Coordinates of C-alpha atoms in Angstrom, one line a residue:
X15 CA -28.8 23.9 -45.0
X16 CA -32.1 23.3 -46.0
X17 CA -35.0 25.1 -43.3
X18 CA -37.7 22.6 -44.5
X19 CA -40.1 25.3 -45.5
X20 CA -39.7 24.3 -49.3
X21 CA -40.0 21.1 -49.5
X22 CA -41.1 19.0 -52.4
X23 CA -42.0 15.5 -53.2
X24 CA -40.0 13.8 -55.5
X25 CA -41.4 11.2 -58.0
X26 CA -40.7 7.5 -57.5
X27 CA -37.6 5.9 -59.5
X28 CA -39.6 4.4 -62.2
X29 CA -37.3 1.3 -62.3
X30 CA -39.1 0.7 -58.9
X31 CA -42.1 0.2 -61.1
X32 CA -40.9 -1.0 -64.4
X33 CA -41.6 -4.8 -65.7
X34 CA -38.7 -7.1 -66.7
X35 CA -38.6 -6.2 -70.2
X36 CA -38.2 -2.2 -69.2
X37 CA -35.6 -2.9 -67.1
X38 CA -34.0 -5.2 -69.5
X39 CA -33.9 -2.9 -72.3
X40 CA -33.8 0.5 -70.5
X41 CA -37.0 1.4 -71.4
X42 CA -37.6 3.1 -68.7
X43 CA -34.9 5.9 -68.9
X44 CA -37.4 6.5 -72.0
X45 CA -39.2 9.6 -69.8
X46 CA -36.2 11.4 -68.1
X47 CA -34.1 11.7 -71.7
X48 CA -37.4 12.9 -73.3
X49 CA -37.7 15.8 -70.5
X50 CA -34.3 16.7 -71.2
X51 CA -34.5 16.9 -75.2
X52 CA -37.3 19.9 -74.0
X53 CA -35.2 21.8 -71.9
X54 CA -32.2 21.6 -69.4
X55 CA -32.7 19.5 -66.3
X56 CA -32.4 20.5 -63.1
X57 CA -32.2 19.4 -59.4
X58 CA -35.6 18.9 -58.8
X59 CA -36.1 16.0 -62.0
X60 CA -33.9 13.7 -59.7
X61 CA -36.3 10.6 -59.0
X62 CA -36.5 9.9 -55.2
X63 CA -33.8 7.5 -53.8
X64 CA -34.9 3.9 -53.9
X65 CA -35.5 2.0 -50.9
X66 CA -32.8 -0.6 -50.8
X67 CA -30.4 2.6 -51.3
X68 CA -31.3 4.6 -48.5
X69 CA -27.9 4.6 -45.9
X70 CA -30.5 4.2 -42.8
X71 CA -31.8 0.3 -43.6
X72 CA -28.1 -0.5 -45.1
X73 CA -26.3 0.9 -41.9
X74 CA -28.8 -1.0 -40.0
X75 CA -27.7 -4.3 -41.6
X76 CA -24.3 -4.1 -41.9
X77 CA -24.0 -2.6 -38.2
X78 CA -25.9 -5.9 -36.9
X79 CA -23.2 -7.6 -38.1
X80 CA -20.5 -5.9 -37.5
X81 CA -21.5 -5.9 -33.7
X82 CA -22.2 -9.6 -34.0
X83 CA -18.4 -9.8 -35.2
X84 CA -17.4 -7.3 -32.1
X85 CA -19.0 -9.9 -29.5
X86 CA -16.3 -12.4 -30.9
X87 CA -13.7 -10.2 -29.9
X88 CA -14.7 -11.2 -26.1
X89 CA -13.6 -14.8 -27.7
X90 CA -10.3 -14.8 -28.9
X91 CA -11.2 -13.9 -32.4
X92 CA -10.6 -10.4 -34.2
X93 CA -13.5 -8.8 -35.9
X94 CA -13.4 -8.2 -39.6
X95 CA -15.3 -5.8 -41.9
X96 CA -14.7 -8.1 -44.9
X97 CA -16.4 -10.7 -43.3
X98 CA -19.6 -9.1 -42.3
X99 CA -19.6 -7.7 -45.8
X100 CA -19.5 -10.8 -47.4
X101 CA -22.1 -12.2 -45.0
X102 CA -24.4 -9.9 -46.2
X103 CA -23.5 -9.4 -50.2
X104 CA -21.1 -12.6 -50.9
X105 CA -23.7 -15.6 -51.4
X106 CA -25.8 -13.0 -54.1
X107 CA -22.5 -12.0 -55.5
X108 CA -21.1 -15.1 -56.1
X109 CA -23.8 -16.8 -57.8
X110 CA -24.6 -13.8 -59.9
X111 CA -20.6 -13.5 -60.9
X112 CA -20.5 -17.5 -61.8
X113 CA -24.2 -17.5 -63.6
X114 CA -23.2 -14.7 -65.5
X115 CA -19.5 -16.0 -66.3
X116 CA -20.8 -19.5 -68.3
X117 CA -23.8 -17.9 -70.0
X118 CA -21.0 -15.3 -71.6
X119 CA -18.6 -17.9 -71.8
X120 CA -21.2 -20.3 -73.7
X121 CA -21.9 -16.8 -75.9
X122 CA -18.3 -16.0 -77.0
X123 CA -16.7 -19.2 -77.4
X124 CA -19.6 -20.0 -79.9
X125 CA -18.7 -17.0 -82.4
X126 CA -15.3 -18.3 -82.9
X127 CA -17.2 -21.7 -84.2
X128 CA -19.9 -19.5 -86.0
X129 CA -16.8 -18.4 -87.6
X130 CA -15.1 -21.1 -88.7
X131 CA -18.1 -22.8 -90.5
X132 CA -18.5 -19.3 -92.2
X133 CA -15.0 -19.1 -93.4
X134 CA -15.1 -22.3 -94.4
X135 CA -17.5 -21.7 -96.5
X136 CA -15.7 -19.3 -98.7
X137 CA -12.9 -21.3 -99.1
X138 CA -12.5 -22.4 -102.9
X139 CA -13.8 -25.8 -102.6
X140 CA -16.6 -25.0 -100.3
X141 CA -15.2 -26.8 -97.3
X142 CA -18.8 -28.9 -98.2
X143 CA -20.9 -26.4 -96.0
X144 CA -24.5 -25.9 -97.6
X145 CA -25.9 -22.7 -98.2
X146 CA -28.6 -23.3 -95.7
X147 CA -25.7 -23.7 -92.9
X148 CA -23.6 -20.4 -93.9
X149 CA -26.4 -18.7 -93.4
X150 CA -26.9 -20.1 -90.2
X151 CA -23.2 -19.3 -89.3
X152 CA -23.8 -15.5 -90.0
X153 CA -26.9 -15.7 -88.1
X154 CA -25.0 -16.9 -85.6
X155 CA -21.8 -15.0 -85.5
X156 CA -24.5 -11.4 -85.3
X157 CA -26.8 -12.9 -82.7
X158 CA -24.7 -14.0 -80.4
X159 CA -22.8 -10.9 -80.7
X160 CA -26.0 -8.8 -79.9
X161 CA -26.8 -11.1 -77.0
X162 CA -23.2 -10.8 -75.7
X163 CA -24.2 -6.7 -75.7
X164 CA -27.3 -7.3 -74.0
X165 CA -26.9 -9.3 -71.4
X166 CA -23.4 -7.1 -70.5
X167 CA -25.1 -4.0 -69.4
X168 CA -27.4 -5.5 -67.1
X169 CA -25.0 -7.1 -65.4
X170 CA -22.6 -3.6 -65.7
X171 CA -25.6 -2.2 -63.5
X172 CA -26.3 -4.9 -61.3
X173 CA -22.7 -5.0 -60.0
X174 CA -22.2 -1.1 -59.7
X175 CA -25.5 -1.3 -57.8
X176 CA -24.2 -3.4 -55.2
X177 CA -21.2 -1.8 -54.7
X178 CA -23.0 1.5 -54.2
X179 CA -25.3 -0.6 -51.5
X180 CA -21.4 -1.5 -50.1
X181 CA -20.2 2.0 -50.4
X182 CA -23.1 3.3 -49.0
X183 CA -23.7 0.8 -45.9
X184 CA -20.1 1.7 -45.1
X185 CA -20.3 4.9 -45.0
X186 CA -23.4 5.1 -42.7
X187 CA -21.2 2.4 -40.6
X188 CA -18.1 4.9 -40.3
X189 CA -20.6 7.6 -39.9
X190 CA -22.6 6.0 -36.8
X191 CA -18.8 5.3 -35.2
X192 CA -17.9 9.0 -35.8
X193 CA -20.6 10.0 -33.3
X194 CA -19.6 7.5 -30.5
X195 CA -15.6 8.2 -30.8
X196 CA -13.5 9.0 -27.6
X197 CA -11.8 12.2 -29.0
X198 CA -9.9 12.5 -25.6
X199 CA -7.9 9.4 -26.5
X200 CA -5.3 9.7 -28.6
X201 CA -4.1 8.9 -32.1
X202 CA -6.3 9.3 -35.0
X203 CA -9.4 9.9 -33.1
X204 CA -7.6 13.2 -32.1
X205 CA -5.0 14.2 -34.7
X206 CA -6.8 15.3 -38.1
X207 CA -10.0 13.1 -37.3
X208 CA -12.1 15.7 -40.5
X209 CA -9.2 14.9 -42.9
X210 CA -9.1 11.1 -42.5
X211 CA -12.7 10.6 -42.4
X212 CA -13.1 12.4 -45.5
X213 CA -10.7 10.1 -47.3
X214 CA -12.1 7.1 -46.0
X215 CA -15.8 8.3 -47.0
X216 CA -14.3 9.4 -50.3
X217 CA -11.2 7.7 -52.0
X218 CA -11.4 4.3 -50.0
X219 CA -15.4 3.9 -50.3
X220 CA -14.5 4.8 -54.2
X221 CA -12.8 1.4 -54.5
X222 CA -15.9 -0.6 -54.6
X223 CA -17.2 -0.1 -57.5
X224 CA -14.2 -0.6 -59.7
X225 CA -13.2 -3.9 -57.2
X226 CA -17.0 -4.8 -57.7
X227 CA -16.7 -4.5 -61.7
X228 CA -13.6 -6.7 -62.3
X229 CA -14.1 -9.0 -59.5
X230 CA -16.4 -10.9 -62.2
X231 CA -13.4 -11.9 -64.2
X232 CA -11.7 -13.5 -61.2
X233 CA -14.6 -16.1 -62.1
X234 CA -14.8 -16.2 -65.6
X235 CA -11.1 -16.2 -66.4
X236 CA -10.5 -19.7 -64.8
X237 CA -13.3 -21.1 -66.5
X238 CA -12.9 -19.0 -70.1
X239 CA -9.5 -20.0 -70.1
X240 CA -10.1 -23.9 -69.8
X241 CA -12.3 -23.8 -72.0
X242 CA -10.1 -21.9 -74.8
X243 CA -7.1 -24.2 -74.3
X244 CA -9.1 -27.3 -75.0
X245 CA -10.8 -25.7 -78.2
X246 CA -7.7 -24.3 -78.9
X247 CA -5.6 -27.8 -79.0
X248 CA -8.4 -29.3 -81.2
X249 CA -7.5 -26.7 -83.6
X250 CA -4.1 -26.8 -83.9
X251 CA -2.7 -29.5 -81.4
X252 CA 0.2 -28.9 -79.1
X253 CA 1.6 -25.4 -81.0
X254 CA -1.5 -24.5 -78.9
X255 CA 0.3 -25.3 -75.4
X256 CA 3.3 -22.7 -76.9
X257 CA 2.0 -19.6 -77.4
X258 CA -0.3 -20.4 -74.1
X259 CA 2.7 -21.5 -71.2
X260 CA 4.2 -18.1 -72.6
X261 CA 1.0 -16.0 -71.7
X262 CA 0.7 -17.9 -68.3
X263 CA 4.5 -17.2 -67.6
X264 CA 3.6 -13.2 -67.0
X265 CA 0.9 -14.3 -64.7
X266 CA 3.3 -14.8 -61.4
X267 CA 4.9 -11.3 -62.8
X268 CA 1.6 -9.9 -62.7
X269 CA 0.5 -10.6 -59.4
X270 CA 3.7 -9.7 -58.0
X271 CA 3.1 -6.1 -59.6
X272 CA -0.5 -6.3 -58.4
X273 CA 0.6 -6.8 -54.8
X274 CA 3.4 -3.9 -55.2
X275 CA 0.3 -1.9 -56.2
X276 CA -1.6 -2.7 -53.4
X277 CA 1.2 -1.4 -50.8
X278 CA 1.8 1.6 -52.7
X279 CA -2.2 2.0 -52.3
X280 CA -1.6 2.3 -48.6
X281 CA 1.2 4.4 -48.6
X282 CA -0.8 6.7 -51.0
X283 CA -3.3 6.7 -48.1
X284 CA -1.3 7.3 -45.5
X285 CA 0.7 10.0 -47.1
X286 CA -2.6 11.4 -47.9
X287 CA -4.3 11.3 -44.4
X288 CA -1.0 13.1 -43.4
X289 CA -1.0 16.1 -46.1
X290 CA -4.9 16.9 -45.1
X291 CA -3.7 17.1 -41.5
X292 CA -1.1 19.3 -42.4
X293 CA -3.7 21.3 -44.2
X294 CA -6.8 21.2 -41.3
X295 CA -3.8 22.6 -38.8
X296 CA -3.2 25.4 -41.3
X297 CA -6.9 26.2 -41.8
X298 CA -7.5 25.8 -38.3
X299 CA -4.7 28.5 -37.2
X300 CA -4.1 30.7 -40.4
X301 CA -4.7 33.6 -38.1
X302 CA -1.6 33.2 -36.2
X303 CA 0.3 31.8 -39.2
X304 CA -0.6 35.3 -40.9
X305 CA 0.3 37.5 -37.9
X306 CA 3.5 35.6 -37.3
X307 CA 4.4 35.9 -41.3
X308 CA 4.8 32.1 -41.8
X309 CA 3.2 31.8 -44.8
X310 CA 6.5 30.5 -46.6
X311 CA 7.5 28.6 -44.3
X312 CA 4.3 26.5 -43.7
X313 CA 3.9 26.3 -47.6
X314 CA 7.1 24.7 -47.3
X315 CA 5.8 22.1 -45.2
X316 CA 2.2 21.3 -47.5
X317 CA 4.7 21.2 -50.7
X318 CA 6.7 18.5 -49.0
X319 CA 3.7 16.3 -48.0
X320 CA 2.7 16.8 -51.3
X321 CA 5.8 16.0 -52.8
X322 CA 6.1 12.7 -50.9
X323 CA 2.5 11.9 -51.7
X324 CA 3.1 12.3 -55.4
X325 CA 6.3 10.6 -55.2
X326 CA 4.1 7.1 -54.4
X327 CA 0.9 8.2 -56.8
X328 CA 4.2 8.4 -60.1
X329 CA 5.4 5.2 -58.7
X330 CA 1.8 3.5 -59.2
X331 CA 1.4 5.5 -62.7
X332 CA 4.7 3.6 -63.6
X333 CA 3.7 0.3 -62.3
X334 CA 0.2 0.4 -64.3
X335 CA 1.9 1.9 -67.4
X336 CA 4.1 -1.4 -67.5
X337 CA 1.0 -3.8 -66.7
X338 CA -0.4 -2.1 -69.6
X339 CA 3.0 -2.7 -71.5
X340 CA 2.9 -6.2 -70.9
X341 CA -0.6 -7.1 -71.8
X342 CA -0.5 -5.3 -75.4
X343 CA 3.0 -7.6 -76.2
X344 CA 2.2 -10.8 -74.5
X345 CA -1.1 -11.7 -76.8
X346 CA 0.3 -10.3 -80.2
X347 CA 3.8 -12.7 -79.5
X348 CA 1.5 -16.1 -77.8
X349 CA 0.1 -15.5 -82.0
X350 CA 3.2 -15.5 -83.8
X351 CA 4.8 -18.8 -81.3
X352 CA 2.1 -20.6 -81.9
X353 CA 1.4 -20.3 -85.6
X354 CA 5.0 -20.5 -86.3
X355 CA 5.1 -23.8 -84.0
X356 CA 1.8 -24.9 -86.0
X357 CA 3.4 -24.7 -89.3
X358 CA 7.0 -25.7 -88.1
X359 CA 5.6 -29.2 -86.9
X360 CA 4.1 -30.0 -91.2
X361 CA 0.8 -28.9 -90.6
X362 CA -1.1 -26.7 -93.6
X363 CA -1.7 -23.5 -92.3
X364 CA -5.8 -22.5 -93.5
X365 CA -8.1 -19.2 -93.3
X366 CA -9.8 -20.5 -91.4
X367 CA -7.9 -21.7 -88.4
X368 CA -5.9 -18.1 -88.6
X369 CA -8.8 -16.3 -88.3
X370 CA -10.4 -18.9 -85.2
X371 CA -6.6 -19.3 -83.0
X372 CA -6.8 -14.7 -83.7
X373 CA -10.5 -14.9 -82.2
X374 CA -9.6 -17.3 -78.9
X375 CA -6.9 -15.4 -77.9
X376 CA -8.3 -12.4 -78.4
X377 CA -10.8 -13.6 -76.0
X378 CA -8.2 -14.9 -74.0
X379 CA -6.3 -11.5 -74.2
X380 CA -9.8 -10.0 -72.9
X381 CA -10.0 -12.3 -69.5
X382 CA -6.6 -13.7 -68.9
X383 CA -4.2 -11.0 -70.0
X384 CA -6.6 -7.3 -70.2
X385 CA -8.8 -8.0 -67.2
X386 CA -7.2 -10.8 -64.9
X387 CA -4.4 -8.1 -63.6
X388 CA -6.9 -5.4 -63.4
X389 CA -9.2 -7.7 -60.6
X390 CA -6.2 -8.5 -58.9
X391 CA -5.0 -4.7 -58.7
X392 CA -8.5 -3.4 -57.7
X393 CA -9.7 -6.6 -55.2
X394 CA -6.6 -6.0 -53.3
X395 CA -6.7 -2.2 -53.4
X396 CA -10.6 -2.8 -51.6
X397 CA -9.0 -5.4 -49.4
X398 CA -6.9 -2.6 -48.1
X399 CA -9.8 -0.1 -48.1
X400 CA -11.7 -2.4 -46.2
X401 CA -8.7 -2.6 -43.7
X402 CA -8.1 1.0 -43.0
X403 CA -12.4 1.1 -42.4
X404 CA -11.8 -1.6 -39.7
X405 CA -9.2 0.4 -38.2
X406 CA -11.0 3.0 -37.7
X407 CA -13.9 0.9 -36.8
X408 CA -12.0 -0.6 -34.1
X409 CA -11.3 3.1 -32.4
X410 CA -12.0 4.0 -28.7
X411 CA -15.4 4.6 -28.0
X412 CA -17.7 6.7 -25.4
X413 CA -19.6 5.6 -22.7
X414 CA -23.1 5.5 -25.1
X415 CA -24.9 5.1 -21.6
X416 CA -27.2 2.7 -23.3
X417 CA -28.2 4.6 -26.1
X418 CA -28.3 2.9 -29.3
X419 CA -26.2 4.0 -32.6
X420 CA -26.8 0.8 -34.7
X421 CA -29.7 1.0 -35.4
X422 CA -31.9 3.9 -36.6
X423 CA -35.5 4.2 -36.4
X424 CA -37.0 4.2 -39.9
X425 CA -40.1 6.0 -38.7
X426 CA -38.1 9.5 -38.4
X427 CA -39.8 11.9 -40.8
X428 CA -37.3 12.5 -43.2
X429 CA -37.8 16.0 -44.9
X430 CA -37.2 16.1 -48.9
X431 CA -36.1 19.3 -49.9
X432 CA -34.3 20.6 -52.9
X433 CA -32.9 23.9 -53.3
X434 CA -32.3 24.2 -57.2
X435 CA -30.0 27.2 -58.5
X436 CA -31.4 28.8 -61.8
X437 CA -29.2 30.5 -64.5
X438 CA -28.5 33.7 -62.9
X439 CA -26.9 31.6 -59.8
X440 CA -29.4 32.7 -57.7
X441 CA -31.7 29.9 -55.9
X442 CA -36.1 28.9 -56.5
X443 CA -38.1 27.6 -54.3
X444 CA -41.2 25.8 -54.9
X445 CA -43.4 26.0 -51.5
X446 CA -45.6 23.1 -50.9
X447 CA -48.0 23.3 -47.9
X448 CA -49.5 19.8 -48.3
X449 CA -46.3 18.4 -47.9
X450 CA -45.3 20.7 -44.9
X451 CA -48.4 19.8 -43.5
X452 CA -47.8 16.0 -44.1
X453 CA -44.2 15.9 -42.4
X454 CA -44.7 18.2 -39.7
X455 CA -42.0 17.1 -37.3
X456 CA -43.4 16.2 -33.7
X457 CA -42.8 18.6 -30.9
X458 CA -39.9 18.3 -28.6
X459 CA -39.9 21.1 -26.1
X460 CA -42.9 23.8 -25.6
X461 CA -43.8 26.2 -23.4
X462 CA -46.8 29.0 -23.1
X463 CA -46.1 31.8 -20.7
X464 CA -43.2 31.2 -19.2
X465 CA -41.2 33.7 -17.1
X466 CA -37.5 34.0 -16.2
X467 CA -36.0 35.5 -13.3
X468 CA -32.7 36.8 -12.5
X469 CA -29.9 38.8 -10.9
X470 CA -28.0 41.3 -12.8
X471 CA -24.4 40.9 -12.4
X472 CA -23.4 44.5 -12.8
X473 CA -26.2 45.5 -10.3
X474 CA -26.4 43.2 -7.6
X475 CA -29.6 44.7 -5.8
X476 CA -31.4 44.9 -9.7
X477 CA -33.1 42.1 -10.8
X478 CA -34.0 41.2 -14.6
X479 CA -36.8 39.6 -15.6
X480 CA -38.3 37.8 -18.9
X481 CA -42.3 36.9 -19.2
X482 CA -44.6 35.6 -21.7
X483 CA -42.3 33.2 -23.4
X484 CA -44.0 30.9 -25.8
X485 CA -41.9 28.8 -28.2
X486 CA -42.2 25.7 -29.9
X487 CA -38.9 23.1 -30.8
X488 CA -39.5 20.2 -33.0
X489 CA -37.4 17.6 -33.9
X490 CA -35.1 19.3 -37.1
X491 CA -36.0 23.2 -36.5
X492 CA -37.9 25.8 -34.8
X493 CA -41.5 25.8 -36.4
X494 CA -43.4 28.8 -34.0
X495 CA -41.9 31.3 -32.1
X496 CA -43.6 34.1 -30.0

């Protein structure tokens, strides 16, 4: 643990104080990658933590309205983490996830078009496209690519930052509860309380960002799709309706699998929570275990949790492997019915519409088949994160005699200090007596000459004595001692 006597100011994120443009382009990364070309990085050329990531103000929020949701309980209504979740996040999510989903809807259904006035151009009687417009049509096919590509990592970084500011307001949430829990009740407050924590604060708080990621395409699928189908059906008429009722035919198959998924998510945890019990219990009394010699048959024990665990952990690795199965067959076959349907009703089969029908489905592989199971598999695998949280939300609680553990005051000094290992493993310092200066806790306890008095217990007719006792406590550690 850090004593607080090396302590050293970070330097301020420079996204906090890069324009539009920088932030747009990355431009500000520019700095950090130029230090590292120089020489190796190290812990002390991380940039400061950002204020709207900071776990005290995002506990503070969320724990408002999670105690809000706990009044309603008094009411005949139960209390849900999901809702004061999406209280917070959902209205800036949403309209993010749907502005985002038509401008790159607009952007990739006008390649396939770029296209087709390009091909068209090539064909052997020039499809009577001027040279002036093909070159517009190339024009267009690279720029809207580009601007596809640009406006996609932005919004990449946008979602993973708020499921961070989910994963991290959680956490502080579960952490604040840990320090009001009634251990003497039972259940899981008592029986391997470090081991489930841990999971929660690791593999469940994990599912955010990939729910976070793909819930986007639970958005842009509907309206992608619609929009396909109809350009689709201008292009080749009803062979279009074919290949597309054959695609949409795995979708009830699909979320059937997804919702498998999500209960062999649970189980997973549960199987999970059990098999780090197991292994706290063993920690906790390997002395005995050793002295008794059983080693074997307590191994015997772990290997069977883990056995069970990674009985449901294969089952999910099947169940993904034939998602994945699915999607690469489903698109390449939708092709084949609905260009052999195309040319089976008497139509002439061009270049051009080959190589438009091959680029809307391959969008429509992208949202509707590639990514549409995948946001149904992670958004109910975070449902059921969320869920186990609330459980353990909803836990016995202490007498807290009025104190308060929702809210923190920002105004405790927080002390910023990095111990940073060097290449022979052992740890530098760098002593800063500004900063020590600067956060110096406030004082707690002190005392200047104090003296003790007491009987010895061996000697009933001595008595021990202690003078002169000056110390001072502050708030994180001892700073003066005499």
């Amino acid at each position: 643990m850090d004593p607080g006597y090396f302590d050293i100011e970070r330097e301020q994120n420079p996204r906090e104080k890069a324009n539009i443009f920088s932030k747009f382009c990355y431009w500000y990364t520019v700095p950090i990658f130029v230090k590292g070309r120089k020489g190796q990085l190290s812990i002390s050329d991380l940039y400061r933590c950002t204020p709207g990531h900071r776990a005290a103000p995002r506990g503070d929020t969320i724990g408002r309205k999670w105690k809000q949701d706990l009044l309603k309980k008094d009411k005949g209504k139960n209390p849900s983490l999901l809702r004061a979740i999406i209280s917070i996040y959902g209205a800036k999510f949403l309209i993010g996830n749907i502005i985002f989903a038509f401008c790159d809807s607009f952007i990739k259904l006008a390649i396939p078009m770029c296209l087709e006035g390009l091909i068209n151009y090539f064909s052997p009687a020039h499809g009577g496209v001027p040279v002036t417009h093909a070159y517009l049509y190339a024009l267009g096919v690279v720029g809207f690519m580009v601007m596809s590509a640009s406006i996609m990592h932005p919004m990449l970084l946008w979602l993973l930052d708020t499921a961070m500011k989910i994963r991290v307001a959680c956490c502080s949430l579960i952490y604040r509860k840990l320090l009001r829990l009634d251990l003497t009740v039972g259940g899981k407050a008592s029986e391997g309380l470090a081991g489930h924590v841990v999971n929660l604060l690791t593999t469940d708080a994990q599912r955010f960002d990939m729910a976070c990621l793909f819930m986007v395409d639970l958005v842009r699928t509907p309206i992608e799709s619609t929009i396909i189908v109809y350009l689709m059906y201008r292009q080749i008429g009803v062979a279009t309706l074919i290949g597309v009722a054959f695609l949409l035919s795995f979708i009830p198959l699909q979320g059937y699998l997804s919702k498998i998924s999500s209960k062999l998510r649970r189980q997973t945890a549960i199987r999970t929570d059990n098999r780090i019990r197991l292994m706290n219990e063993v920690i906790q009394s390997i002395e005995a275990i050793k002295m008794y010699a059983w080693e074997t048959a307590f191994a015997r024990i772990i290997g069977e949790a883990r056995k069970k665990e990674m009985n449901v952990i294969k089952k999910s690795s099947w169940l993904r492997a034939v998602m994945i199965s699915c999607v690469k067959l489903n698109t390449k076959v939708a092709i084949l019915l609905s260009i052999v349907s195309y040319i089976s009703f008497g139509n002439a089969l061009t270049a051009a519409k080959v190589f438009v029908i091959f680029s809307y489905y391959d969008i429509l592989k992208y949202t509707l088949v590639d990514f549409l199971p995948l946001a149904i598999t992670f958004t109910l695998e975070a449902y059921v994160s969320i869920k186990r949280m609330q459980e353990f939300l909803l836990l016995p609680e202490v007498d807290d005699d009025g104190v308060d553990l929702v809210t923190i005051d920002d105004k405790t000094p927080v002390m910023n200090g990095v111990f940073e290992k060097i290449g022979n493993g052992q740890q530098a310092y760098i002593k800063s007596e500004s900063n020590l200066e600067r956060m110096k806790p406030p004082v707690l306890i002190a005392m200047k000459d104090y003296s003790a008095h007491w009987k010895n217990a061996e000697d009933s007719g001595q008595i021990a004595a202690l003078s002169d006792i000056n110390f001072t406590v502050s708030l994180w550690r001892v700073v003066q001692m005499g």
